[in-house]
PDB file of C-alpha atoms in Angstrom:
ATOM      1  CA  PHE A   1      -1.214   5.739  -8.625  1.00 50.00           C
ATOM      2  CA  THR A   2      -4.840   5.861 -10.432  1.00 47.00           C
ATOM      3  CA  VAL A   3      -7.725   4.207  -9.408  1.00 53.00           C
ATOM      4  CA  ARG A   4      -8.291   3.343 -13.089  1.00 50.00           C
ATOM      5  CA  GLY A   5      -7.957  -0.289 -14.465  1.00 49.00           C
ATOM      6  CA  ASP A   6      -5.172  -1.323 -16.677  1.00 47.00           C
ATOM      7  CA  ASN A   7      -7.692  -1.863 -19.439  1.00 48.00           C
ATOM      8  CA  ASN A   8      -9.171   1.614 -18.571  1.00 56.00           C
ATOM      9  CA  GLU A   9     -12.580   0.049 -17.294  1.00 76.00           C
ATOM     10  CA  LEU A  10     -13.731   1.552 -14.604  1.00 83.00           C
ATOM     11  CA  GLU A  11     -12.725   0.062 -10.687  1.00 88.00           C
ATOM     12  CA  ARG A  12     -15.267  -1.204  -8.702  1.00 92.00           C
ATOM     13  CA  ALA A  13     -15.079   0.227  -5.311  1.00 94.00           C
ATOM     14  CA  LEU A  14     -16.076   0.249  -1.539  1.00 96.00           C
ATOM     15  CA  LEU A  15     -15.875   2.291   0.453  1.00 96.00           C
ATOM     16  CA  ILE A  16     -15.457   1.896   4.218  1.00 96.00           C
ATOM     17  CA  TYR A  17     -16.300   4.494   7.011  1.00 95.00           C
ATOM     18  CA  LEU A  18     -15.326   3.773  10.783  1.00 94.00           C
ATOM     19  CA  ALA A  19     -18.068   6.203  12.501  1.00 94.00           C
ATOM     20  CA  SER A  20     -18.798   6.994  16.105  1.00 91.00           C
ATOM     21  CA  LYS A  21     -21.659   5.672  17.955  1.00 90.00           C
ATOM     22  CA  GLN A  22     -23.021   9.146  18.518  1.00 92.00           C
ATOM     23  CA  GLU A  23     -23.571   9.884  14.620  1.00 93.00           C
ATOM     24  CA  SER A  24     -27.054   9.440  12.893  1.00 94.00           C
ATOM     25  CA  GLU A  25     -27.246   7.558   9.868  1.00 94.00           C
ATOM     26  CA  GLU A  26     -28.262  10.818   7.993  1.00 95.00           C
ATOM     27  CA  GLN A  27     -24.761  11.870   9.412  1.00 95.00           C
ATOM     28  CA  VAL A  28     -23.045   8.870   8.076  1.00 95.00           C
ATOM     29  CA  ASP A  29     -24.987   8.580   4.560  1.00 95.00           C
ATOM     30  CA  SER A  30     -23.520  12.422   4.486  1.00 95.00           C
ATOM     31  CA  VAL A  31     -20.233  11.383   4.809  1.00 95.00           C
ATOM     32  CA  LEU A  32     -20.085   8.609   2.515  1.00 96.00           C
ATOM     33  CA  ASN A  33     -22.059  10.192  -0.341  1.00 96.00           C
ATOM     34  CA  GLU A  34     -19.489  12.714  -0.363  1.00 95.00           C
ATOM     35  CA  LEU A  35     -16.519  10.141  -0.568  1.00 95.00           C
ATOM     36  CA  GLU A  36     -18.612   8.675  -3.441  1.00 96.00           C
ATOM     37  CA  GLN A  37     -18.470  11.746  -5.477  1.00 95.00           C
ATOM     38  CA  LEU A  38     -14.920  12.076  -4.612  1.00 94.00           C
ATOM     39  CA  VAL A  39     -13.884   8.666  -6.152  1.00 93.00           C
ATOM     40  CA  GLY A  40     -16.215   9.131  -8.590  1.00 93.00           C
ATOM     41  CA  THR A  41     -14.546  12.234  -9.991  1.00 92.00           C
ATOM     42  CA  ALA A  42     -11.445  10.084  -9.836  1.00 89.00           C
ATOM     43  CA  GLY A  43     -12.560   7.793 -12.121  1.00 89.00           C
ATOM     44  CA  ALA A  44     -13.884   4.724 -10.110  1.00 91.00           C
ATOM     45  CA  ARG A  45     -17.533   3.283  -9.438  1.00 93.00           C
ATOM     46  CA  VAL A  46     -18.914   2.409  -5.831  1.00 94.00           C
ATOM     47  CA  VAL A  47     -20.559  -0.968  -5.787  1.00 94.00           C
ATOM     48  CA  ALA A  48     -20.586  -1.065  -2.182  1.00 94.00           C
ATOM     49  CA  ARG A  49     -20.600   0.372   1.396  1.00 96.00           C
ATOM     50  CA  MET A  50     -19.411  -0.725   4.551  1.00 95.00           C
ATOM     51  CA  VAL A  51     -19.741   0.965   8.169  1.00 95.00           C
ATOM     52  CA  GLN A  52     -18.267   0.133  11.254  1.00 94.00           C
ATOM     53  CA  ARG A  53     -19.408   2.261  14.191  1.00 94.00           C
ATOM     54  CA  ARG A  54     -16.340   1.998  16.621  1.00 91.00           C
ATOM     55  CA  GLU A  55     -15.031   4.749  19.000  1.00 87.00           C
ATOM     56  CA  ARG A  56     -10.884   4.030  18.417  1.00 92.00           C
ATOM     57  CA  PRO A  57      -9.710   2.136  15.225  1.00 94.00           C
ATOM     58  CA  ASP A  58      -7.765  -0.897  15.076  1.00 95.00           C
ATOM     59  CA  PRO A  59      -4.119  -0.069  15.734  1.00 94.00           C
ATOM     60  CA  ALA A  60      -3.447  -2.940  12.544  1.00 95.00           C
ATOM     61  CA  TYR A  61      -6.433  -3.046  10.696  1.00 95.00           C
ATOM     62  CA  TYR A  62      -8.334   0.464  11.675  1.00 95.00           C
ATOM     63  CA  ILE A  63     -10.905  -1.792  11.133  1.00 95.00           C
ATOM     64  CA  GLY A  64     -11.959  -4.939  13.524  1.00 93.00           C
ATOM     65  CA  THR A  65     -11.213  -8.515  12.563  1.00 92.00           C
ATOM     66  CA  GLY A  66     -14.295  -9.226  12.070  1.00 92.00           C
ATOM     67  CA  LYS A  67     -14.827  -6.724   9.464  1.00 94.00           C
ATOM     68  CA  VAL A  68     -11.875  -7.682   7.854  1.00 94.00           C
ATOM     69  CA  ALA A  69     -13.018 -10.901   7.290  1.00 94.00           C
ATOM     70  CA  GLU A  70     -16.610  -9.594   6.299  1.00 94.00           C
ATOM     71  CA  LEU A  71     -14.563  -7.328   3.799  1.00 94.00           C
ATOM     72  CA  ALA A  72     -12.831  -9.866   2.522  1.00 94.00           C
ATOM     73  CA  GLN A  73     -15.717 -11.786   1.725  1.00 94.00           C
ATOM     74  CA  LEU A  74     -17.778  -9.312   0.281  1.00 93.00           C
ATOM     75  CA  VAL A  75     -13.813  -7.714  -1.762  1.00 94.00           C
ATOM     76  CA  GLU A  76     -14.378 -11.666  -3.636  1.00 92.00           C
ATOM     77  CA  GLU A  77     -18.271 -11.746  -3.811  1.00 92.00           C
ATOM     78  CA  ASP A  78     -18.714  -8.385  -5.614  1.00 92.00           C
ATOM     79  CA  ASP A  79     -15.567  -8.633  -7.684  1.00 92.00           C
ATOM     80  CA  ILE A  80     -14.242  -5.382  -5.608  1.00 93.00           C
ATOM     81  CA  ASN A  81     -10.671  -4.057  -6.717  1.00 90.00           C
ATOM     82  CA  LEU A  82     -10.593  -1.154  -4.812  1.00 92.00           C
ATOM     83  CA  VAL A  83     -11.241  -0.363  -1.032  1.00 94.00           C
ATOM     84  CA  VAL A  84     -11.351   3.090  -0.292  1.00 95.00           C
ATOM     85  CA  PHE A  85     -11.503   4.403   3.437  1.00 96.00           C
ATOM     86  CA  GLU A  86     -12.755   7.477   4.778  1.00 95.00           C
ATOM     87  CA  SER A  87     -10.268   8.874   6.956  1.00 92.00           C
ATOM     88  CA  GLU A  88      -6.783   8.620   6.395  1.00 91.00           C
ATOM     89  CA  ILE A  89      -4.803   5.399   7.462  1.00 92.00           C
ATOM     90  CA  SER A  90      -1.217   4.445   8.594  1.00 91.00           C
ATOM     91  CA  PRO A  91       1.186   3.004   6.178  1.00 88.00           C
ATOM     92  CA  LEU A  92       1.214  -0.265   8.734  1.00 90.00           C
ATOM     93  CA  GLN A  93      -2.998  -0.231   8.578  1.00 93.00           C
ATOM     94  CA  MET A  94      -2.560  -0.076   4.516  1.00 90.00           C
ATOM     95  CA  ARG A  95      -0.087  -3.001   4.294  1.00 89.00           C
ATOM     96  CA  ASN A  96      -2.138  -5.506   6.798  1.00 92.00           C
ATOM     97  CA  ILE A  97      -5.669  -4.936   4.944  1.00 92.00           C
ATOM     98  CA  GLU A  98      -3.392  -4.976   1.353  1.00 90.00           C
ATOM     99  CA  GLU A  99      -2.077  -8.013   2.345  1.00 89.00           C
ATOM    100  CA  LYS A 100      -5.407  -9.541   3.604  1.00 91.00           C
ATOM    101  CA  LEU A 101      -7.681  -8.251   0.547  1.00 91.00           C
ATOM    102  CA  ASP A 102      -4.942  -8.686  -2.156  1.00 88.00           C
ATOM    103  CA  VAL A 103      -6.710  -5.495  -3.796  1.00 89.00           C
ATOM    104  CA  LYS A 104      -5.250  -1.873  -3.898  1.00 89.00           C
ATOM    105  CA  VAL A 105      -6.217  -0.035  -0.945  1.00 90.00           C
ATOM    106  CA  LEU A 106      -6.538   3.371  -0.837  1.00 91.00           C
ATOM    107  CA  ASP A 107      -7.903   6.374   1.670  1.00 92.00           C
ATOM    108  CA  ARG A 108      -9.364  10.121   1.299  1.00 92.00           C
ATOM    109  CA  THR A 109      -6.187  11.669   0.963  1.00 91.00           C
ATOM    110  CA  GLY A 110      -4.897   9.257  -1.812  1.00 89.00           C
ATOM    111  CA  ILE A 111      -8.461   9.638  -3.614  1.00 91.00           C
ATOM    112  CA  ILE A 112      -7.974  13.190  -3.215  1.00 91.00           C
ATOM    113  CA  LEU A 113      -4.168  13.335  -4.849  1.00 89.00           C
ATOM    114  CA  ASP A 114      -5.053  11.220  -7.424  1.00 88.00           C
ATOM    115  CA  ILE A 115      -7.879  14.034  -8.840  1.00 89.00           C
ATOM    116  CA  PHE A 116      -5.489  16.758  -8.551  1.00 88.00           C
ATOM    117  CA  ALA A 117      -3.193  14.530 -10.392  1.00 86.00           C
ATOM    118  CA  GLY A 118      -5.972  14.513 -13.207  1.00 84.00           C
ATOM    119  CA  ARG A 119      -6.319  18.399 -13.092  1.00 85.00           C
ATOM    120  CA  ALA A 120      -2.784  20.183 -12.109  1.00 86.00           C
ATOM    121  CA  ILE A 121      -2.306  22.300 -15.374  1.00 87.00           C
ATOM    122  CA  SER A 122       0.369  24.419 -14.550  1.00 88.00           C
ATOM    123  CA  ARG A 123       4.038  23.267 -14.505  1.00 88.00           C
ATOM    124  CA  GLU A 124       4.199  23.893 -11.161  1.00 88.00           C
ATOM    125  CA  GLY A 125       0.876  22.821  -9.942  1.00 88.00           C
ATOM    126  CA  LYS A 126       2.019  19.366 -11.747  1.00 88.00           C
ATOM    127  CA  LEU A 127       5.854  19.596  -9.911  1.00 90.00           C
ATOM    128  CA  GLN A 128       3.119  20.064  -6.399  1.00 89.00           C
ATOM    129  CA  VAL A 129       0.937  17.286  -6.603  1.00 88.00           C
ATOM    130  CA  GLU A 130       3.668  14.773  -7.889  1.00 88.00           C
ATOM    131  CA  LEU A 131       6.028  15.940  -4.777  1.00 90.00           C
ATOM    132  CA  ALA A 132       2.506  15.434  -2.646  1.00 89.00           C
ATOM    133  CA  GLN A 133       2.340  12.293  -4.121  1.00 87.00           C
ATOM    134  CA  MET A 134       5.407  11.080  -3.696  1.00 87.00           C
ATOM    135  CA  GLN A 135       5.441  12.128   0.183  1.00 87.00           C
ATOM    136  CA  TYR A 136       2.204  10.285   0.748  1.00 86.00           C
ATOM    137  CA  ILE A 137       3.615   7.120  -0.997  1.00 83.00           C
ATOM    138  CA  LEU A 138       7.053   6.923   0.614  1.00 83.00           C
ATOM    139  CA  PRO A 139       5.841   5.825   3.941  1.00 82.00           C
ATOM    140  CA  ARG A 140       3.415   3.553   2.270  1.00 78.00           C
ATOM    141  CA  LEU A 141       6.108   1.636  -0.090  1.00 73.00           C
ATOM    142  CA  THR A 142       5.480  -1.390   1.898  1.00 63.00           C
ATOM    143  CA  GLY A 143       1.581  -0.958   1.855  1.00 49.00           C
ATOM    144  CA  TYR A 144       1.804  -0.767  -2.037  1.00 50.00           C
ATOM    145  CA  GLY A 145       4.093  -4.006  -1.677  1.00 46.00           C
ATOM    146  CA  VAL A 146       1.208  -5.670  -2.960  1.00 45.00           C
ATOM    147  CA  LYS A 147       2.567  -4.731  -6.479  1.00 48.00           C
ATOM    148  CA  LEU A 148       6.423  -4.307  -5.775  1.00 42.00           C
ATOM    149  CA  SER A 149       7.420  -7.025  -3.378  1.00 44.00           C
ATOM    150  CA  ARG A 150       5.769 -10.423  -4.072  1.00 43.00           C
ATOM    151  CA  LEU A 151       7.237 -11.048  -7.645  1.00 39.00           C
ATOM    152  CA  GLY A 152       5.232 -14.181  -7.894  1.00 42.00           C
ATOM    153  CA  GLY A 153       6.061 -15.272  -4.236  1.00 40.00           C
ATOM    154  CA  GLY A 154       7.528 -18.470  -2.722  1.00 36.00           C
ATOM    155  CA  VAL A 155      10.527 -19.279  -1.708  1.00 30.00           C
ATOM    156  CA  GLY A 156      13.905 -17.319  -2.957  1.00 35.00           C
ATOM    157  CA  THR A 157      11.903 -14.246  -3.371  1.00 34.00           C
ATOM    158  CA  ARG A 158      12.448 -12.359  -0.266  1.00 39.00           C
ATOM    159  CA  GLY A 159      15.680 -11.061  -1.092  1.00 39.00           C
ATOM    160  CA  PRO A 160      14.981  -9.889  -4.720  1.00 40.00           C
ATOM    161  CA  GLY A 161      11.368  -8.521  -3.427  1.00 45.00           C
ATOM    162  CA  GLU A 162      13.447  -6.205  -0.145  1.00 48.00           C
ATOM    163  CA  THR A 163      16.021  -5.243  -2.839  1.00 55.00           C
ATOM    164  CA  LYS A 164      13.318  -3.922  -5.222  1.00 63.00           C
ATOM    165  CA  LEU A 165      11.547  -1.849  -2.018  1.00 66.00           C
ATOM    166  CA  GLU A 166      15.145  -0.456  -1.062  1.00 71.00           C
ATOM    167  CA  THR A 167      15.790   0.710  -5.031  1.00 73.00           C
ATOM    168  CA  ASP A 168      11.734   2.407  -5.096  1.00 78.00           C
ATOM    169  CA  ARG A 169      12.821   4.049  -1.389  1.00 81.00           C
ATOM    170  CA  ARG A 170      16.252   5.449  -3.073  1.00 85.00           C
ATOM    171  CA  ARG A 171      14.444   6.727  -6.856  1.00 85.00           C
ATOM    172  CA  ILE A 172      11.322   7.945  -4.591  1.00 84.00           C
ATOM    173  CA  ARG A 173      13.833  10.181  -2.043  1.00 88.00           C
ATOM    174  CA  LYS A 174      15.648  11.560  -4.936  1.00 90.00           C
ATOM    175  CA  ARG A 175      12.638  12.120  -6.942  1.00 88.00           C
ATOM    176  CA  ILE A 176      11.392  13.979  -3.939  1.00 89.00           C
ATOM    177  CA  GLY A 177      14.709  16.459  -3.263  1.00 91.00           C
ATOM    178  CA  ASP A 178      14.296  16.877  -7.680  1.00 90.00           C
ATOM    179  CA  LEU A 179      11.147  18.005  -7.317  1.00 90.00           C
ATOM    180  CA  LYS A 180      11.586  20.419  -4.329  1.00 92.00           C
ATOM    181  CA  LYS A 181      14.766  22.052  -6.166  1.00 93.00           C
ATOM    182  CA  GLU A 182      12.609  22.162  -9.637  1.00 91.00           C
ATOM    183  CA  ILE A 183       9.435  24.004  -7.942  1.00 90.00           C
ATOM    184  CA  GLU A 184      11.920  26.659  -5.732  1.00 91.00           C
ATOM    185  CA  GLU A 185      13.685  27.485  -9.272  1.00 91.00           C
ATOM    186  CA  ILE A 186      10.121  28.120 -10.419  1.00 90.00           C
ATOM    187  CA  LYS A 187       9.581  30.279  -7.348  1.00 89.00           C
ATOM    188  CA  LYS A 188      12.811  32.390  -7.850  1.00 89.00           C
ATOM    189  CA  HIS A 189      11.695  33.003 -11.999  1.00 87.00           C
ATOM    190  CA  ARG A 190       8.415  34.124 -10.584  1.00 85.00           C
ATOM    191  CA  GLU A 191       9.292  36.548  -8.158  1.00 84.00           C
ATOM    192  CA  LEU A 192      12.529  37.858 -10.785  1.00 83.00           C
ATOM    193  CA  HIS A 193       9.480  38.081 -13.700  1.00 74.00           C
ATOM    194  CA  ARG A 194       7.251  39.857 -11.016  1.00 76.00           C
ATOM    195  CA  SER A 195      10.027  42.277  -9.491  1.00 76.00           C
ATOM    196  CA  ARG A 196      10.812  42.976 -13.377  1.00 74.00           C
ATOM    197  CA  ARG A 197       7.167  44.018 -14.251  1.00 71.00           C
ATOM    198  CA  LYS A 198       7.016  46.344 -11.270  1.00 71.00           C
ATOM    199  CA  LYS A 199      10.070  48.091 -12.001  1.00 70.00           C
ATOM    200  CA  ASP A 200       9.013  48.278 -16.098  1.00 68.00           C
ATOM    201  CA  GLY A 201       5.566  49.605 -14.502  1.00 65.00           C
ATOM    202  CA  ASN A 202       4.226  46.701 -16.380  1.00 63.00           C
ATOM    203  CA  TYR A 203       0.892  45.145 -14.760  1.00 60.00           C
ATOM    204  CA  VAL A 204      -0.771  41.570 -15.319  1.00 55.00           C
ATOM    205  CA  VAL A 205      -4.458  41.226 -14.696  1.00 57.00           C
TER     206      VAL A 205
END
């Protein structure tokens, strides 16, 4: 996944932070400033922020239902196409929010993985990042259903949509297995080369 739009323009992002009542405004700003830097590094432009002071996340939406309605209005008014939560949200919360907003929803973990994916250089590094992304996406697949399962919506799409989701699940699980095997092979080769260097008295700086 990526935070860039299809036409390579920067996506317009809104940040959300669930703060405790004890946190000062300075602490809240510090957290959001750090998240904004991460989002900027990933390639999106932050155009709005939202803070809710709440001791416990809402099980269904992470933020309260009143804030969800306010968020939906902001998304429409400010032409926002990416919503980023400061904390990691559950697959259920991601799905529910995407269905309400009809825009891409990510959390801090998703943004960090996106940054790593763009900066990984070695073969093993790229495989490790892809594996982390696949493991992140799999339980959230129905959350990504905004893009995967609607198929235009309407009567008659439920079956094909669910079939597509199951196909994607199988492909992702297979890819996870393949990535783990490939990473293990790279580690074995590296250990073999290391032992050979030690045996031959060669050192790498």
